[in-house]
Short mmCIF file of C-alpha atoms in Angstrom, two decimals:
data_model
loop_
_atom_site.label_atom_id
_atom_site.label_comp_id
_atom_site.label_asym_id
_atom_site.label_seq_id
_atom_site.Cartn_x
_atom_site.Cartn_y
_atom_site.Cartn_z
CA MET M 1 45.52 89.01 236.06
CA ILE M 2 48.92 88.45 237.61
CA SER M 3 49.19 85.57 240.05
CA LYS M 4 49.94 86.66 243.61
CA SER M 5 52.78 84.12 243.66
CA VAL M 6 54.64 86.05 240.99
CA LEU M 7 57.06 88.40 242.65
CA LEU M 8 58.30 90.10 239.50
CA LEU M 9 57.10 89.26 236.36
CA VAL M 10 59.57 89.53 233.89
CA SER M 11 62.58 90.70 232.50
CA ILE M 12 61.59 91.24 228.86
CA TRP M 13 63.90 92.08 226.01
CA SER M 14 62.23 92.68 222.68
CA SER M 15 63.45 93.48 219.20
CA LEU M 16 64.85 91.71 216.20
CA PHE M 17 68.24 90.29 217.00
CA ALA M 18 70.96 92.45 215.51
CA PHE M 19 72.83 90.71 212.73
CA GLY M 20 76.47 90.00 213.31
CA CYS M 21 79.18 90.79 210.80
CA GLY M 22 79.11 87.46 209.04
CA ALA M 23 77.43 84.16 208.42
CA VAL M 24 78.12 80.72 209.81
CA PRO M 25 78.89 78.31 206.93
CA VAL M 26 77.23 74.93 207.04
CA SER M 27 77.70 71.54 205.47
CA LEU M 28 74.81 70.41 203.27
CA ARG M 29 75.11 66.67 202.82
CA SER M 30 73.59 65.31 199.63
CA SER M 31 73.82 61.80 201.09
CA SER M 32 71.48 62.66 203.94
CA GLU M 33 68.37 61.05 202.44
CA PRO M 34 66.90 58.75 205.09
CA ARG M 35 65.87 55.16 204.66
CA VAL M 36 62.11 55.15 204.10
CA LEU M 37 60.10 52.35 205.70
CA SER M 38 56.53 51.55 204.71
CA ALA M 39 53.63 51.36 207.15
CA ASN M 40 53.83 47.57 207.26
CA GLU M 41 57.54 47.68 208.17
CA ILE M 42 57.02 49.97 211.18
CA PRO M 43 55.72 47.29 213.63
CA ALA M 44 58.97 45.33 213.23
CA VAL M 45 60.97 48.45 214.18
CA LEU M 46 58.81 49.00 217.26
CA ASN M 47 59.22 45.37 218.30
CA LYS M 48 63.02 45.84 218.33
CA ILE M 49 62.86 48.63 220.92
CA PRO M 50 64.61 47.29 224.08
CA SER M 51 62.31 46.06 226.83
CA TYR M 52 63.53 48.72 229.26
CA THR M 53 62.35 51.58 227.05
CA ARG M 54 59.39 52.46 224.83
CA LEU M 55 58.42 54.36 221.73
CA SER M 56 58.51 58.04 222.68
CA TYR M 57 57.37 61.24 221.00
CA SER M 58 59.18 64.57 221.23
CA GLY M 59 57.09 66.79 218.97
CA LEU M 60 54.39 67.02 216.31
CA VAL M 61 53.91 69.27 213.29
CA TYR M 62 51.67 69.36 210.22
CA PHE M 63 53.52 69.96 206.96
CA LYS M 64 52.07 69.85 203.44
CA GLY M 65 48.96 68.01 204.56
CA ARG M 66 50.74 65.30 206.55
CA LEU M 67 51.48 64.91 210.25
CA TYR M 68 55.14 64.41 211.19
CA ALA M 69 56.11 63.13 214.64
CA ALA M 70 59.64 63.16 216.04
CA THR M 71 60.34 59.90 217.88
CA ASN M 72 63.19 57.82 219.27
CA VAL M 73 63.09 55.61 216.14
CA GLY M 74 63.11 58.38 213.51
CA ILE M 75 60.49 60.70 212.01
CA LEU M 76 57.04 59.19 211.68
CA GLU M 77 54.70 60.36 208.91
CA VAL M 78 50.98 59.93 209.56
CA ASP M 79 48.17 60.15 207.02
CA GLY M 80 44.74 60.17 208.60
CA ALA M 81 44.80 57.82 211.57
CA ARG M 82 47.41 55.49 210.11
CA PRO M 83 51.20 55.77 209.92
CA SER M 84 52.28 55.99 206.28
CA LYS M 85 56.10 56.14 206.46
CA LEU M 86 59.00 56.06 208.91
CA TYR M 87 62.16 58.00 208.02
CA LYS M 88 65.31 56.55 209.58
CA TRP M 89 68.93 57.72 209.48
CA LYS M 90 70.43 55.07 211.77
CA ASP M 91 69.51 51.56 212.87
CA GLY M 92 70.64 52.26 216.44
CA ASP M 93 70.43 55.67 218.08
CA ASP M 94 67.77 57.29 215.87
CA VAL M 95 66.44 59.81 218.38
CA VAL M 96 64.96 62.90 216.74
CA SER M 97 63.73 66.04 218.50
CA GLY M 98 61.58 68.85 217.18
CA PRO M 99 60.10 69.02 214.62
CA TRP M 100 59.67 72.72 213.86
CA LEU M 101 57.83 74.38 210.98
CA ASP M 102 59.68 77.00 208.94
CA VAL M 103 56.77 79.19 207.83
CA ALA M 104 59.01 81.73 206.08
CA ASP M 105 60.64 79.26 203.67
CA ASP M 106 58.04 76.45 203.75
CA ALA M 107 60.16 73.70 205.26
CA LEU M 108 60.28 71.29 208.17
CA TRP M 109 63.22 71.21 210.60
CA ALA M 110 64.20 68.66 213.23
CA MET M 111 67.34 67.67 215.12
CA HIS M 112 68.93 64.24 215.07
CA ASP M 113 70.32 63.86 218.57
CA GLY M 114 72.55 60.89 217.74
CA LEU M 115 74.17 62.50 214.69
CA HIS M 116 74.16 65.96 216.32
CA LYS M 117 72.89 67.37 213.03
CA LEU M 118 69.87 69.37 211.97
CA ILE M 119 67.43 67.84 209.48
CA ARG M 120 65.70 70.03 206.88
CA PHE M 121 62.90 68.79 204.60
CA ASP M 122 61.39 70.97 201.86
CA GLY M 123 58.71 68.46 200.90
CA SER M 124 60.87 66.58 198.38
CA THR M 125 64.47 66.55 199.65
CA TRP M 126 65.92 65.74 203.06
CA ARG M 127 69.22 67.32 204.10
CA LEU M 128 71.50 67.04 207.13
CA ILE M 129 72.82 70.45 208.14
CA ASP M 130 75.53 71.36 210.63
CA LEU M 131 74.39 73.04 213.82
CA PRO M 132 75.44 76.67 214.16
CA THR M 133 78.03 76.73 216.93
CA PRO M 134 79.27 79.51 219.23
CA LYS M 135 82.98 80.30 218.99
CA SER M 136 83.45 78.74 222.41
CA GLY M 137 81.57 75.60 221.33
CA TYR M 138 78.83 73.78 223.21
CA THR M 139 79.28 72.50 226.75
CA ARG M 140 77.76 69.30 228.11
CA GLY M 141 75.32 71.51 230.02
CA ASP M 142 74.25 73.18 226.77
CA VAL M 143 73.48 69.79 225.27
CA LEU M 144 71.55 68.66 228.35
CA ARG M 145 69.48 71.88 228.32
CA GLY M 146 68.62 71.15 224.72
CA PHE M 147 68.06 73.18 221.59
CA LYS M 148 65.05 75.03 220.24
CA GLY M 149 63.73 75.97 216.82
CA LEU M 150 61.20 78.73 216.16
CA GLY M 151 59.52 79.31 212.82
CA MET M 152 58.21 82.85 212.31
CA LYS M 153 57.27 85.14 209.43
CA SER M 154 60.67 86.80 209.87
CA GLY M 155 62.47 83.50 209.35
CA PHE M 156 63.52 80.29 211.08
CA TRP M 157 65.50 80.71 214.31
CA PHE M 158 67.63 78.15 216.11
CA ALA M 159 68.77 78.65 219.70
CA GLY M 160 71.18 76.77 221.92
CA GLY M 161 74.17 77.31 224.15
CA GLY M 162 73.10 80.85 225.00
CA HIS M 163 72.99 82.00 221.35
CA ALA M 164 70.43 82.32 218.56
CA TRP M 165 70.84 82.25 214.79
CA ARG M 166 68.52 82.89 211.86
CA TRP M 167 68.63 80.69 208.76
CA ASN M 168 69.41 82.43 205.46
CA ASN M 169 67.77 80.27 202.83
CA GLU M 170 69.33 82.16 199.90
CA THR M 171 72.89 81.46 201.03
CA SER M 172 72.18 78.25 202.98
CA SER M 173 73.97 79.64 206.00
CA TRP M 174 73.30 80.78 209.56
CA ASN M 175 73.45 84.51 210.26
CA THR M 176 75.36 85.22 213.45
CA GLU M 177 73.11 86.70 216.11
CA GLU M 178 73.42 88.19 219.58
CA SER M 179 73.99 85.96 222.56
CA LEU M 180 71.15 85.20 224.98
CA ASP M 181 70.99 84.59 228.69
CA ARG M 182 67.30 83.63 228.80
CA ASP M 183 64.74 81.48 227.07
CA ILE M 184 63.32 82.83 223.81
CA SER M 185 59.72 83.05 222.69
CA PRO M 186 57.96 84.49 219.63
CA LEU M 187 56.25 87.88 219.63
CA GLU M 188 54.87 89.31 216.41
CA ARG M 189 57.80 89.39 213.95
CA ASN M 190 60.30 89.55 216.79
CA LEU M 191 61.69 87.31 219.46
CA ILE M 192 61.71 88.11 223.14
CA ALA M 193 64.01 86.80 225.79
CA ILE M 194 62.09 86.17 229.00
CA ALA M 195 62.62 85.17 232.58
CA ILE M 196 59.66 84.70 234.92
CA THR M 197 60.46 84.86 238.62
CA GLU M 198 58.36 83.86 241.61
CA ARG M 199 59.06 83.84 245.34
CA SER M 200 60.27 80.27 245.37
CA GLY M 201 62.52 80.58 242.35
CA SER M 202 62.14 80.78 238.58
CA TYR M 203 59.63 79.25 236.23
CA GLN M 204 60.90 76.88 233.58
CA VAL M 205 59.28 77.70 230.24
CA GLU M 206 58.12 74.40 228.72
CA HIS M 207 56.34 75.62 225.57
CA SER M 208 56.00 78.92 223.72
CA VAL M 209 53.81 79.89 220.74
CA TYR M 210 52.46 82.88 218.86
CA ALA M 211 48.64 83.14 218.69
CA ASN M 212 45.91 85.80 218.89
CA ASP M 213 48.57 88.32 217.81
CA GLN M 214 50.31 87.65 221.15
CA GLY M 215 53.08 85.44 222.49
CA TYR M 216 52.18 82.75 225.03
CA VAL M 217 54.24 80.48 227.27
CA CYS M 218 53.29 77.41 229.29
CA THR M 219 55.48 76.84 232.35
CA GLU M 220 56.53 73.63 234.07
CA ASN M 221 54.01 74.52 236.80
CA GLY M 222 51.19 74.37 234.26
CA GLU M 223 50.48 78.10 234.19
CA ILE M 224 49.98 80.15 231.02
CA PHE M 225 51.36 83.65 230.52
CA GLN M 226 50.55 86.12 227.75
CA LEU M 227 53.48 88.15 226.42
CA THR M 228 53.43 91.56 224.78
CA SER M 229 56.10 94.16 224.10
CA GLU M 230 54.76 96.03 227.13
CA GLY M 231 54.71 93.24 229.67
CA ILE M 232 53.36 89.87 230.68
CA LYS M 233 50.27 88.64 232.49
CA GLN M 234 49.01 85.30 233.66
CA ILE M 235 45.93 83.89 231.90
CA ASP M 236 43.28 82.27 234.06
CA SER M 237 42.81 78.71 232.82
CA PRO M 238 40.61 75.63 233.48
CA GLY M 239 43.42 73.57 234.99
CA LYS M 240 47.08 72.61 234.79
CA CYS M 241 48.42 73.16 231.28
CA GLU M 242 50.66 70.47 229.78
CA VAL M 243 51.16 71.82 226.24
CA ILE M 244 50.09 74.71 223.99
CA ALA M 245 49.95 75.34 220.24
CA GLY M 246 48.74 78.03 217.86
CA SER M 247 45.92 77.32 215.42
CA PRO M 248 45.79 78.55 211.79
CA SER M 249 42.84 80.77 212.80
CA GLY M 250 45.14 82.54 215.25
CA ALA M 251 43.66 81.06 218.42
CA LEU M 252 45.61 79.52 221.28
CA VAL M 253 45.02 75.79 221.84
CA ALA M 254 46.00 74.10 225.10
CA SER M 255 45.72 70.70 226.72
CA PHE M 256 44.93 70.69 230.44
CA LYS M 257 45.80 67.55 232.37
CA GLY M 258 42.85 65.19 232.64
CA LEU M 259 40.42 67.83 231.30
CA GLY M 260 40.93 67.90 227.54
CA LEU M 261 41.86 70.29 224.77
CA PHE M 262 40.63 73.90 224.87
CA GLU M 263 40.76 76.87 222.51
CA PHE M 264 41.32 80.42 223.75
CA SER M 265 40.21 83.62 222.02
CA GLY M 266 39.46 85.86 224.95
CA GLU M 267 37.83 82.94 226.79
CA TRP M 268 38.33 79.19 226.95
CA ARG M 269 36.16 76.82 224.90
CA LYS M 270 36.50 73.03 225.17
CA LYS M 271 37.24 71.27 221.86
CA PHE M 272 37.84 67.68 223.01
CA GLU M 273 37.59 65.62 226.18
CA SER M 274 40.88 64.27 227.48
CA PRO M 275 41.68 61.30 225.18
CA TYR M 276 43.50 59.49 228.00
CA GLY M 277 40.73 60.06 230.54
CA PRO M 278 40.68 62.01 233.83
CA LYS M 279 43.64 60.18 235.38
CA THR M 280 46.94 62.05 235.04
CA ASN M 281 50.34 60.38 234.95
CA GLU M 282 53.92 61.58 234.80
CA GLN M 283 54.08 62.32 231.09
CA TRP M 284 55.20 64.66 228.34
CA ALA M 285 52.60 65.98 225.91
CA ASP M 286 52.80 67.34 222.36
CA LEU M 287 50.18 69.09 220.25
CA ALA M 288 49.81 70.19 216.62
CA VAL M 289 46.91 72.01 214.97
CA THR M 290 46.19 72.63 211.31
CA GLU M 291 43.25 73.82 209.20
CA THR M 292 41.94 70.29 208.87
CA GLY M 293 42.76 68.62 212.16
CA TYR M 294 44.37 68.15 215.53
CA ALA M 295 47.10 65.79 216.69
CA PHE M 296 47.97 65.10 220.33
CA SER M 297 50.42 62.71 221.95
CA VAL M 298 51.53 61.72 225.43
CA THR M 299 54.78 59.97 226.34
CA SER M 300 55.00 58.31 229.74
CA LYS M 301 57.98 59.49 231.79
CA PRO M 302 60.19 56.60 232.92
CA GLN M 303 60.80 55.92 236.58
CA GLY M 304 64.10 54.32 237.56
CA PHE M 305 67.13 53.47 235.45
CA GLY M 306 68.25 50.93 232.86
CA GLU M 307 66.41 47.64 232.81
CA GLY M 308 64.65 48.61 236.04
CA LYS M 309 62.65 51.39 234.40
CA THR M 310 58.89 51.43 234.89
CA TYR M 311 56.18 53.52 233.23
CA SER M 312 53.07 54.80 234.98
CA GLY M 313 50.97 55.44 231.90
CA PRO M 314 50.57 54.95 228.16
CA THR M 315 52.53 56.43 225.29
CA ARG M 316 50.05 57.19 222.56
CA LEU M 317 49.26 59.40 219.59
CA TRP M 318 45.77 60.63 218.67
CA VAL M 319 44.50 62.46 215.60
CA CYS M 320 41.15 64.06 214.84
CA VAL M 321 38.91 62.01 212.53
CA ASP M 322 35.29 63.07 211.91
CA GLY M 323 35.40 65.43 214.87
CA GLN M 324 36.77 62.85 217.33
CA LEU M 325 40.27 62.16 218.65
CA VAL M 326 41.15 58.57 217.73
CA PRO M 327 44.38 56.66 218.51
CA VAL M 328 46.84 56.01 215.69
CA SER M 329 47.15 52.27 215.08
CA PHE M 330 50.47 50.64 214.22
CA GLU M 331 49.00 47.28 213.25
CA LYS M 332 49.80 46.00 209.77
CA GLN M 333 47.23 46.97 207.16
#
């Protein structure tokens, strides 16, 4: 049912983006293989993080049986409940965002914020790829708003600066797509541009996924909306949502602050208690689900600036082992 606080649900635009008249050429760099650190070398990297910051996560994805986590020190590979490798492109600013799964072409994508390049991994080879860029270029505001990747059966999409492009794996190029003035979310084989408006302003869409043959979004207010080509409705939920993901079975999985992880297929069913307990802090959360497991992370939001930064909670990664969420240990083996 629609929340009474929602004045107009949406402005929905649905259909495959129309292809433009050409493709955006990219640079594929053969020298983009990262430096690979072993599990026992990772603690030394973490110890070099400046005292006024911390290890932080910006996304999780399962790919070819391994968990990959985007962090501010590179891409972390996790096998079971132990880190197995750390992929690094720079010794300094090695902040990576994403990662995103390309289900159409069986690849993993991420973005290296420091290099301002996309990273593509097919399971054997890493490549740095130029970002598709609007003719007018990216503004500082575009960069601050960030970029988004969406992997769908119709292909891998990348959005930023009010535009969206689809990757053409045969030609290794970006097909030029229509411009956007709203956030994008997946719906069946299409994308939809959405804007959710309430009396006090507009919702910020934090996460969007495709599950249960529907599109879903989680807003900054912790509410969940179900999207169809006909409209949008709010889904009653156990609490304040902090992140959502789709499961291989097609169900929606969500973490609710201080309550735990739940699965939705018409009704909510609890899968795990909150791994960080009932207390909620100012934090970002990430979630990944595969046929064989779950991965969940929280990153404490910093308060203050520079060396005066403080953190109200932990930054931690958990994975499912024998039906329980256990923390990933970075101690030397």
